[in-house]
Coordinates of C-alpha atoms (C1' of nucleotides) in Angstrom, one line a residue:
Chain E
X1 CA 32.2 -21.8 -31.7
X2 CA 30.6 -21.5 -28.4
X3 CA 29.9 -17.7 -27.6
X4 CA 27.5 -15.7 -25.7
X5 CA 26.1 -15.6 -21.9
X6 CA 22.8 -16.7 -21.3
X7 CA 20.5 -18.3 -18.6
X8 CA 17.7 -20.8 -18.8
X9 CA 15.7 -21.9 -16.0
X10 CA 16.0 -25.3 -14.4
X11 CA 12.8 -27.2 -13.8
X12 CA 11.6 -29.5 -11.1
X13 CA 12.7 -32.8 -13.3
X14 CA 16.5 -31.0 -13.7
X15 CA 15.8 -30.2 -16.9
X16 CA 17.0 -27.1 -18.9
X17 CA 17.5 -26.3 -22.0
X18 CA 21.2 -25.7 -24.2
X19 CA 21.4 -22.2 -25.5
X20 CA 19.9 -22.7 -29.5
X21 CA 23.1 -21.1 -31.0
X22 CA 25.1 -23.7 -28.8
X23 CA 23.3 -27.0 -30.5
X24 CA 23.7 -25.3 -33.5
X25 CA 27.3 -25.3 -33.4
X26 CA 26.9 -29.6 -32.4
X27 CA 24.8 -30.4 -35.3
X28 CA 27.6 -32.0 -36.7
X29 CA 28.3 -34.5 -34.0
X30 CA 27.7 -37.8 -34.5
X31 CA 25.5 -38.3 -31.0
X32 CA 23.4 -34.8 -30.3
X33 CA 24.7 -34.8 -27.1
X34 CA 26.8 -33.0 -24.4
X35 CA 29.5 -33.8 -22.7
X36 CA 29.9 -32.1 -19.6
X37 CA 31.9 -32.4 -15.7
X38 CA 31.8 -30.5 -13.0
X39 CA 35.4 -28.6 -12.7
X40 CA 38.0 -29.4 -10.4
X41 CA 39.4 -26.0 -9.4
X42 CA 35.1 -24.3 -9.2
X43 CA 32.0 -24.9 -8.6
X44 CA 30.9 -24.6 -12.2
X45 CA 31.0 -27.3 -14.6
X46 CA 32.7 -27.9 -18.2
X47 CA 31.3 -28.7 -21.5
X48 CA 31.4 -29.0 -25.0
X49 CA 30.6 -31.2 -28.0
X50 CA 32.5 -34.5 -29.2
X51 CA 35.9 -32.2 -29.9
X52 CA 35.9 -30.7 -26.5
X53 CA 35.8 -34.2 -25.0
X54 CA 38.5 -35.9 -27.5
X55 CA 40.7 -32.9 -27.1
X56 CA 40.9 -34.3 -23.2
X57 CA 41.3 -37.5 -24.4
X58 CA 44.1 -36.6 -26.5
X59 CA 45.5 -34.3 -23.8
X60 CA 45.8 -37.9 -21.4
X61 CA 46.7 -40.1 -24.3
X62 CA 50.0 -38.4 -25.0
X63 CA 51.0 -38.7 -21.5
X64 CA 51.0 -42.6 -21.7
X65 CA 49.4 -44.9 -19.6
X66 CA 52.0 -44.8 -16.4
X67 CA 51.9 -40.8 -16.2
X68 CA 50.4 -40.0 -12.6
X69 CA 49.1 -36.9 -14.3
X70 CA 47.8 -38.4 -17.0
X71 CA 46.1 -41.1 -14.0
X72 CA 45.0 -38.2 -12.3
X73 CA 43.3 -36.1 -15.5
X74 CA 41.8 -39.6 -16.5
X75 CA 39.9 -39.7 -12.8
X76 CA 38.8 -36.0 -12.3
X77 CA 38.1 -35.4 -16.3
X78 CA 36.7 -38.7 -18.1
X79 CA 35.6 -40.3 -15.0
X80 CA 33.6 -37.5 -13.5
X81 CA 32.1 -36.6 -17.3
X82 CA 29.0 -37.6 -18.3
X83 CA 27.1 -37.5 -22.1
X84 CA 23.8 -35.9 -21.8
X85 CA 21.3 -36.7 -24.6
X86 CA 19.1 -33.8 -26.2
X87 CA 15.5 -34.5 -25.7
X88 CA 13.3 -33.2 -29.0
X89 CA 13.2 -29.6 -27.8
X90 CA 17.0 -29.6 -27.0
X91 CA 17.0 -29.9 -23.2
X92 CA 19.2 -32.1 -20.9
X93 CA 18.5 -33.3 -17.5
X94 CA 21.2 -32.2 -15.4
X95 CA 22.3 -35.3 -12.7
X96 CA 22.3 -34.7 -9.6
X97 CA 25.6 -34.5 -8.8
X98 CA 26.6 -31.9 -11.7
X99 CA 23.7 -29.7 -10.5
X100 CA 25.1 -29.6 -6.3
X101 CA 28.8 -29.6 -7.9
X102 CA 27.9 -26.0 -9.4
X103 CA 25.2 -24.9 -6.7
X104 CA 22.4 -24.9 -9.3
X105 CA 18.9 -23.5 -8.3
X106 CA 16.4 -22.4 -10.4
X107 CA 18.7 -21.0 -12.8
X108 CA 22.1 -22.2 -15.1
X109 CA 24.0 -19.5 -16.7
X110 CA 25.7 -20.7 -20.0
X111 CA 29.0 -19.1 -20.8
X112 CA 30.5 -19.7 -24.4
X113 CA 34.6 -20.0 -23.6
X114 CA 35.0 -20.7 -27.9
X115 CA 35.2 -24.5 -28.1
X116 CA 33.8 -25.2 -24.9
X117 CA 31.5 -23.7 -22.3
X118 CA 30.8 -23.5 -18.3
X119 CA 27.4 -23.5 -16.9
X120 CA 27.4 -21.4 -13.4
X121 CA 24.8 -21.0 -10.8
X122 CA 22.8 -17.6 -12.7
X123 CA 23.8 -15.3 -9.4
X124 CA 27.2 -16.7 -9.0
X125 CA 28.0 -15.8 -13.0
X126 CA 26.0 -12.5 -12.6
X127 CA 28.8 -11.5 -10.6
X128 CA 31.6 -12.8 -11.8
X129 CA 31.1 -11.1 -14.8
X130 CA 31.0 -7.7 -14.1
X131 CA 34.5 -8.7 -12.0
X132 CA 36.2 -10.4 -14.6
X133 CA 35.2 -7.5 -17.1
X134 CA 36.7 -5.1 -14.4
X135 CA 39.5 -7.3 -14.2
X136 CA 40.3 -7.1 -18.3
X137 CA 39.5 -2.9 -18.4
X138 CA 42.6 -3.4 -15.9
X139 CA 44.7 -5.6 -17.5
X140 CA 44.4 -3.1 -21.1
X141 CA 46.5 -0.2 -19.2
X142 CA 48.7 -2.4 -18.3
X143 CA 51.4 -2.5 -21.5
X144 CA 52.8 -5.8 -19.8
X145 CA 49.4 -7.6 -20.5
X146 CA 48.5 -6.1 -23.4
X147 CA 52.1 -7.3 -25.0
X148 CA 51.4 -10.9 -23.5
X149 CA 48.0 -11.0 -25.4
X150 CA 49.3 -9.5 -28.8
X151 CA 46.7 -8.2 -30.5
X152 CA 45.6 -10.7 -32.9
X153 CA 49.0 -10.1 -34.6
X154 CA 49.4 -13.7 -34.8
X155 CA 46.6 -15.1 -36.7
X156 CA 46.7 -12.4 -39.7
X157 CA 49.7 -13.1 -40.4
X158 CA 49.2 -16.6 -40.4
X159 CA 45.4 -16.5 -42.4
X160 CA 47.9 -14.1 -45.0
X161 CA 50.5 -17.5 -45.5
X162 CA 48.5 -19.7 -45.6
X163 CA 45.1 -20.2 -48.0
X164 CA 44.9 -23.6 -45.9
X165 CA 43.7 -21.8 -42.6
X166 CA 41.6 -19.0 -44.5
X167 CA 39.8 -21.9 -46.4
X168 CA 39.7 -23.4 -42.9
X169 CA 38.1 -20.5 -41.2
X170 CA 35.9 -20.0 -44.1
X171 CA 34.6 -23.5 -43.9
X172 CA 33.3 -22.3 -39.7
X173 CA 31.7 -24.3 -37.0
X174 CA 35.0 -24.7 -35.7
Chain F
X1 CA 38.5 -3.3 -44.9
X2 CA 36.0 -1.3 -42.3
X3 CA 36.1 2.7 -42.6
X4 CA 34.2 5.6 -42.3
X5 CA 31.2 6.3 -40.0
X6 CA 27.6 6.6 -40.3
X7 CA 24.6 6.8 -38.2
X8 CA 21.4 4.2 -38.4
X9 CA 18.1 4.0 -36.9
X10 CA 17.5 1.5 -34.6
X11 CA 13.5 1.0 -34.8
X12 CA 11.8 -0.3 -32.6
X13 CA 12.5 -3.9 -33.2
X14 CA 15.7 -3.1 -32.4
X15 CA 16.7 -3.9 -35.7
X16 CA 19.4 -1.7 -37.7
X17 CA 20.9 -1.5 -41.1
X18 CA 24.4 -2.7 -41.5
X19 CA 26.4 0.1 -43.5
X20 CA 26.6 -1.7 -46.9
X21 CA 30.5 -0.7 -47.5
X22 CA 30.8 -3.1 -44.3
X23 CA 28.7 -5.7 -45.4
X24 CA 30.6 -5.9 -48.8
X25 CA 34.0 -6.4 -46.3
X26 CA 31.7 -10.1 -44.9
X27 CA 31.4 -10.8 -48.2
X28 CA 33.4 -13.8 -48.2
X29 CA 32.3 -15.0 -44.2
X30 CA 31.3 -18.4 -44.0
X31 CA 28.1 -17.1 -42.3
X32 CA 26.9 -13.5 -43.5
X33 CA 26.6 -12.4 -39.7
X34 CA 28.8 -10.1 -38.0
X35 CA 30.2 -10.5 -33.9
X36 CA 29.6 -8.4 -31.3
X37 CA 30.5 -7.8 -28.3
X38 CA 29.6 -4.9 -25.2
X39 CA 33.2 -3.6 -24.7
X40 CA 34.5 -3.6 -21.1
X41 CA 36.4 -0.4 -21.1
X42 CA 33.6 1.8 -22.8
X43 CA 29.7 2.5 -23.4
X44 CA 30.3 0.8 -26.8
X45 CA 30.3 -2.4 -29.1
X46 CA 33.0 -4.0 -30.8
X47 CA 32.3 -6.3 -33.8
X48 CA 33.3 -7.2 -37.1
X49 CA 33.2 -10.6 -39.3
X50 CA 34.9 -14.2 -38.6
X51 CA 38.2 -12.8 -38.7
X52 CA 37.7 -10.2 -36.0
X53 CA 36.6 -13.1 -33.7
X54 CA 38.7 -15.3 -34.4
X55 CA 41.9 -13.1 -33.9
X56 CA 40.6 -13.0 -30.2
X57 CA 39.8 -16.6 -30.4
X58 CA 43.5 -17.0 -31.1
X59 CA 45.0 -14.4 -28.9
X60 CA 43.2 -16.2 -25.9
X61 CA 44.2 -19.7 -26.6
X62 CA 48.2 -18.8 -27.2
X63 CA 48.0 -17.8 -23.8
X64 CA 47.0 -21.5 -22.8
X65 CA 43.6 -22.6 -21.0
X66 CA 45.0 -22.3 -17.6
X67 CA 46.1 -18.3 -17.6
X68 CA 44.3 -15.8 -15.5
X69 CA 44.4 -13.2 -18.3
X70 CA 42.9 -15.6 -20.6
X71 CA 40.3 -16.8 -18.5
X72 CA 39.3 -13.3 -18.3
X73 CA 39.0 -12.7 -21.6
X74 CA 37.2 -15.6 -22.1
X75 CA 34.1 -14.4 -20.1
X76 CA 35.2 -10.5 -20.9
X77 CA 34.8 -10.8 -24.9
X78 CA 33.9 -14.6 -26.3
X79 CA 31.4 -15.3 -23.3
X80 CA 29.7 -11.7 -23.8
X81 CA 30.1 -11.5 -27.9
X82 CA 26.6 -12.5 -30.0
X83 CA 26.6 -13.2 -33.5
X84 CA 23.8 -11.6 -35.4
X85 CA 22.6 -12.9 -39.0
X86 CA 21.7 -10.6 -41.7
X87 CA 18.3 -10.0 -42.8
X88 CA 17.4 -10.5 -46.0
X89 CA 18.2 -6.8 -46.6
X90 CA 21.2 -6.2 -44.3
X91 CA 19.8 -5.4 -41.1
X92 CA 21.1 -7.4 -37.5
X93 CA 18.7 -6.6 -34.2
X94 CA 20.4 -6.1 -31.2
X95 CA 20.2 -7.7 -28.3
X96 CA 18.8 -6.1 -25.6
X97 CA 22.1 -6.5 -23.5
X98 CA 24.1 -4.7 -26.3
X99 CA 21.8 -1.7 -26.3
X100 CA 21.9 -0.9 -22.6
X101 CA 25.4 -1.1 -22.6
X102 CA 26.2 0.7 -25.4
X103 CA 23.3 3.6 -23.9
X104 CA 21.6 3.3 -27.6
X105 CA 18.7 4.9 -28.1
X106 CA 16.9 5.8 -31.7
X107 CA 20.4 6.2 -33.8
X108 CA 23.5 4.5 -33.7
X109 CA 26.8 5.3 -35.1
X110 CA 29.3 2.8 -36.6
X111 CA 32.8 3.5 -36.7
X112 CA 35.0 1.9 -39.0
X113 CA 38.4 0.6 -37.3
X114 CA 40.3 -1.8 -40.1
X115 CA 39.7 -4.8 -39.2
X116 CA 36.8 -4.2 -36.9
X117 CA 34.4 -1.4 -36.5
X118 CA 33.0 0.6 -32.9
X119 CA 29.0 1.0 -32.3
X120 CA 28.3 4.0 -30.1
X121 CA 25.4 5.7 -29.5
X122 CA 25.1 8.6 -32.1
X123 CA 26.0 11.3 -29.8
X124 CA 28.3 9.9 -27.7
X125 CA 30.4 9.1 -31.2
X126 CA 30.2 12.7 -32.2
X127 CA 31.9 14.0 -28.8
X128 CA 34.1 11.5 -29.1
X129 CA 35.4 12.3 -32.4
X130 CA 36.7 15.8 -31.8
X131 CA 38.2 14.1 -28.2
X132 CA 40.4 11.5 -30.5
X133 CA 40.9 14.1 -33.3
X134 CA 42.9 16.2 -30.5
X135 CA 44.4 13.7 -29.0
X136 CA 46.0 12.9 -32.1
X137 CA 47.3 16.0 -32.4
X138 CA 48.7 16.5 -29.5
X139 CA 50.8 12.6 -30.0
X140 CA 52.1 14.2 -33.2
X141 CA 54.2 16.4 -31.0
X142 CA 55.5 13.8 -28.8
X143 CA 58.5 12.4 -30.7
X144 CA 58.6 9.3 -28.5
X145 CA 55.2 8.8 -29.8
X146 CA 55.8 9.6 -33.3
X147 CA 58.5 7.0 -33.7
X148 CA 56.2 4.3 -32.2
X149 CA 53.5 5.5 -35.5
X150 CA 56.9 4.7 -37.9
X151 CA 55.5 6.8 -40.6
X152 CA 54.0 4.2 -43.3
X153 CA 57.2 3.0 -44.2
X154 CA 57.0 -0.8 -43.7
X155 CA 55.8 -1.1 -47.1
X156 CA 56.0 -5.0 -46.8
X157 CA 53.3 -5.4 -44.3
X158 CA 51.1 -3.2 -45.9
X159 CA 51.7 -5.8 -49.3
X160 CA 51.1 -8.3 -47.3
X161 CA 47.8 -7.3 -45.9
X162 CA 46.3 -6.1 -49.4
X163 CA 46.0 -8.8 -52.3
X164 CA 45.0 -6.4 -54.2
X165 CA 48.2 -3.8 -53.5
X166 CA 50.4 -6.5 -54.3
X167 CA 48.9 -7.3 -58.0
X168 CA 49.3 -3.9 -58.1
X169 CA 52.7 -3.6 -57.4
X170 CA 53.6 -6.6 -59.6
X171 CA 52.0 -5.4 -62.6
X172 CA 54.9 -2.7 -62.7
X173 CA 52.3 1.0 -63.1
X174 CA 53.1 2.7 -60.0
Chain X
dT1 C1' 3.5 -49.9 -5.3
dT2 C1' 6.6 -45.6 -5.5
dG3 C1' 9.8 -42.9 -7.4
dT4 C1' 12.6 -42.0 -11.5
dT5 C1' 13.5 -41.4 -16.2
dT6 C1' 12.3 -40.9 -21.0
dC7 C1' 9.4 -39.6 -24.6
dC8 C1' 5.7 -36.7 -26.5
dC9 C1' 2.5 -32.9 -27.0
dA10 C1' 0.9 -27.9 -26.0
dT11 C1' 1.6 -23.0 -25.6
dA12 C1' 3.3 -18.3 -25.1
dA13 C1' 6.9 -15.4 -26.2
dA14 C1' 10.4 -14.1 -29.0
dA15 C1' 13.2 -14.2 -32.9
dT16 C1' 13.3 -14.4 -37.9
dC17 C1' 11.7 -14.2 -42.6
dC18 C1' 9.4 -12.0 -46.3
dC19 C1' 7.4 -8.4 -48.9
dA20 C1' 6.5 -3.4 -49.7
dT21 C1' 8.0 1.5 -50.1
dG22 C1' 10.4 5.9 -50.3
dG23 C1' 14.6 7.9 -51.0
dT24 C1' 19.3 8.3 -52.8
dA25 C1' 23.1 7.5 -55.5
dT26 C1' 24.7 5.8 -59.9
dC27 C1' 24.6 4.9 -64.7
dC28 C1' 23.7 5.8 -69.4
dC29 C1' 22.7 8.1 -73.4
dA30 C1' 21.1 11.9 -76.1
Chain Y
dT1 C1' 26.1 18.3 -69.4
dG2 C1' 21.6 17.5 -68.3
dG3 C1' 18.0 14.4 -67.3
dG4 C1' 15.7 10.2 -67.2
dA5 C1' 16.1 5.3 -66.1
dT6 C1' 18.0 2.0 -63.1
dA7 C1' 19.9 -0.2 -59.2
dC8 C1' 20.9 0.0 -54.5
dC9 C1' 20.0 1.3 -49.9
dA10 C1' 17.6 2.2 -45.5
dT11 C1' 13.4 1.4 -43.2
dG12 C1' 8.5 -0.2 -41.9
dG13 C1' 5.2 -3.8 -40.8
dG14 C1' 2.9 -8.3 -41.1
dA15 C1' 3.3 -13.3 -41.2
dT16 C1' 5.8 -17.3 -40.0
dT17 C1' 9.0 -20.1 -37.6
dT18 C1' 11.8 -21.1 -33.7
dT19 C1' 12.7 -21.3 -28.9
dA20 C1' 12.0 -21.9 -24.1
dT21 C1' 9.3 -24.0 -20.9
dG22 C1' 5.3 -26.6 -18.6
dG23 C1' 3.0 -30.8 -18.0
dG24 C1' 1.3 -35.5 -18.9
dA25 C1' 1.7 -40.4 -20.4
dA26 C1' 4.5 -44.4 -21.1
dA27 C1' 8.7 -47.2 -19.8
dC28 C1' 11.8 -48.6 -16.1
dA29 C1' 13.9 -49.6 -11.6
dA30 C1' 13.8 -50.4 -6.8

DNA sequence: TTGTTTCCCATAAAATCCCATGGTATCCCA
DNA sequence: TGGGATACCATGGGATTTTATGGGAAACAA
């Protein structure tokens, strides 16, 4: 699982290296790589291992060939991604149009979403932090929200029927 | 299950002990770490063991990837959470981001929660005890609130939350 | 050539591991 | 019930490893 903030600095040959605990979590993979595109609805770009990118795949798939949305997903997703090899101290060169997609300079930010991460501009994420953790001390005195998020009602119950999911949970990496 | 509070010293590694009775709760973790994250509506932490995270893991991703509120908790709790390994004798070190949040300085208190536990700066904890001991009293004497507490009585859900209750049940002593 | 990409080595800082120690709680047996 | 032995816990400090990052040499393309 992909968690944590953190920035690294991006050097003159695009270069910057993937958070440790972040290729720890892809050691499993079969290519010790990254799969990442630059996000159609920000300037920040999407990533994650060999899951992240078959879960797309299996997003488009099950539309059929013919589905404009499916067409569509299959051009901005898979078409604009690219797999980006570790070097031996676990740094990627960023391409250049990834790197003017997010307004990278100097410094990425990495932010672990769970099974996948986005990689901001460092100021741009700075800020949008501290907004977006506004925005959640907001949404918890709202009863609304909190009912539509449920409290991690869900998976207990589910983790106490079935010894399937503990063992899964138990096994990690996921 | 996580209960009671007690104070630590953080040194000057920034390392501190786990309470054991918590650590014996991880006992069955896939990774012997613990999760934590700098809680957005308080000078505090928020951790506990692959369940904890994982409840929010789930909470976020029933709400589907393209939800505002779900987007903010992505960056609020998974993109701000660290996990922190055990020493060989039960101690985690604290990021640097965690500390300044939480205002920690020399001790730290941990508060047991259930299923997860609080980290506060010792002082700030003490205050905040008496505040949430009086607040409780004062719901007691709200009816409206009182029925929301139910009184214990869903004894099923309490079975179903404790293995060991229910052995205890079906062996027939009670 | 010239610019770009890939691989490899070097280094400083930081995180982690390992061992030692004092104190406290627990156990056990007379 | 006392009192000693034992195990466990919290904490300190040094040694080792990992990580992030810079830069150069070799392979490749235009």
């Amino acid at each position: 699982m992909f968690i944590s903030t953190s920035e690294h600095g991006v050097d003159a040959k695009n270069r910057v290296s993937v958070p440790a605990n972040y290729r720890a979590v892809l050691r499993n993979d079969p290519h010790d790589a990254i799969y990442l595109f630059p996000h159609f609805s920000g300037a920040y770009l999407e990533g994650g291992g060999e899951l992240f990118i078959q879960q797309y795949r299996a997003d488009i798939a099950r539309l059929g060939r013919y589905d404009p949305l499916g067409q569509i997903m299959e051009v901005a997703v898979l078409g604009a991604a690219r797999r980006l090899d570790f070097d031996s101290t676990g740094r990627v060169t960023l391409p250049k149009a990834l790197i003017e997609h997010a307004g990278i300079s100097g410094k990425a930010a990495f932010v672990g979403c769970g099974s996948r991460f986005e990689i901001w501009n460092a100021e741009g994420q700075a800020a949008r932090e501290v907004e977006m953790r506004q925005a959640a001390a907001k949404m918890m005195q709202d009863p609304e929200q909190v009912a539509r998020l449920g409290g991690g009602q869900d998976l207990a119950t589910l983790v106490g029927n079935s010894p399937a999911l503990s063992d899964l949970l138990k096994r990690g990496d996921t």
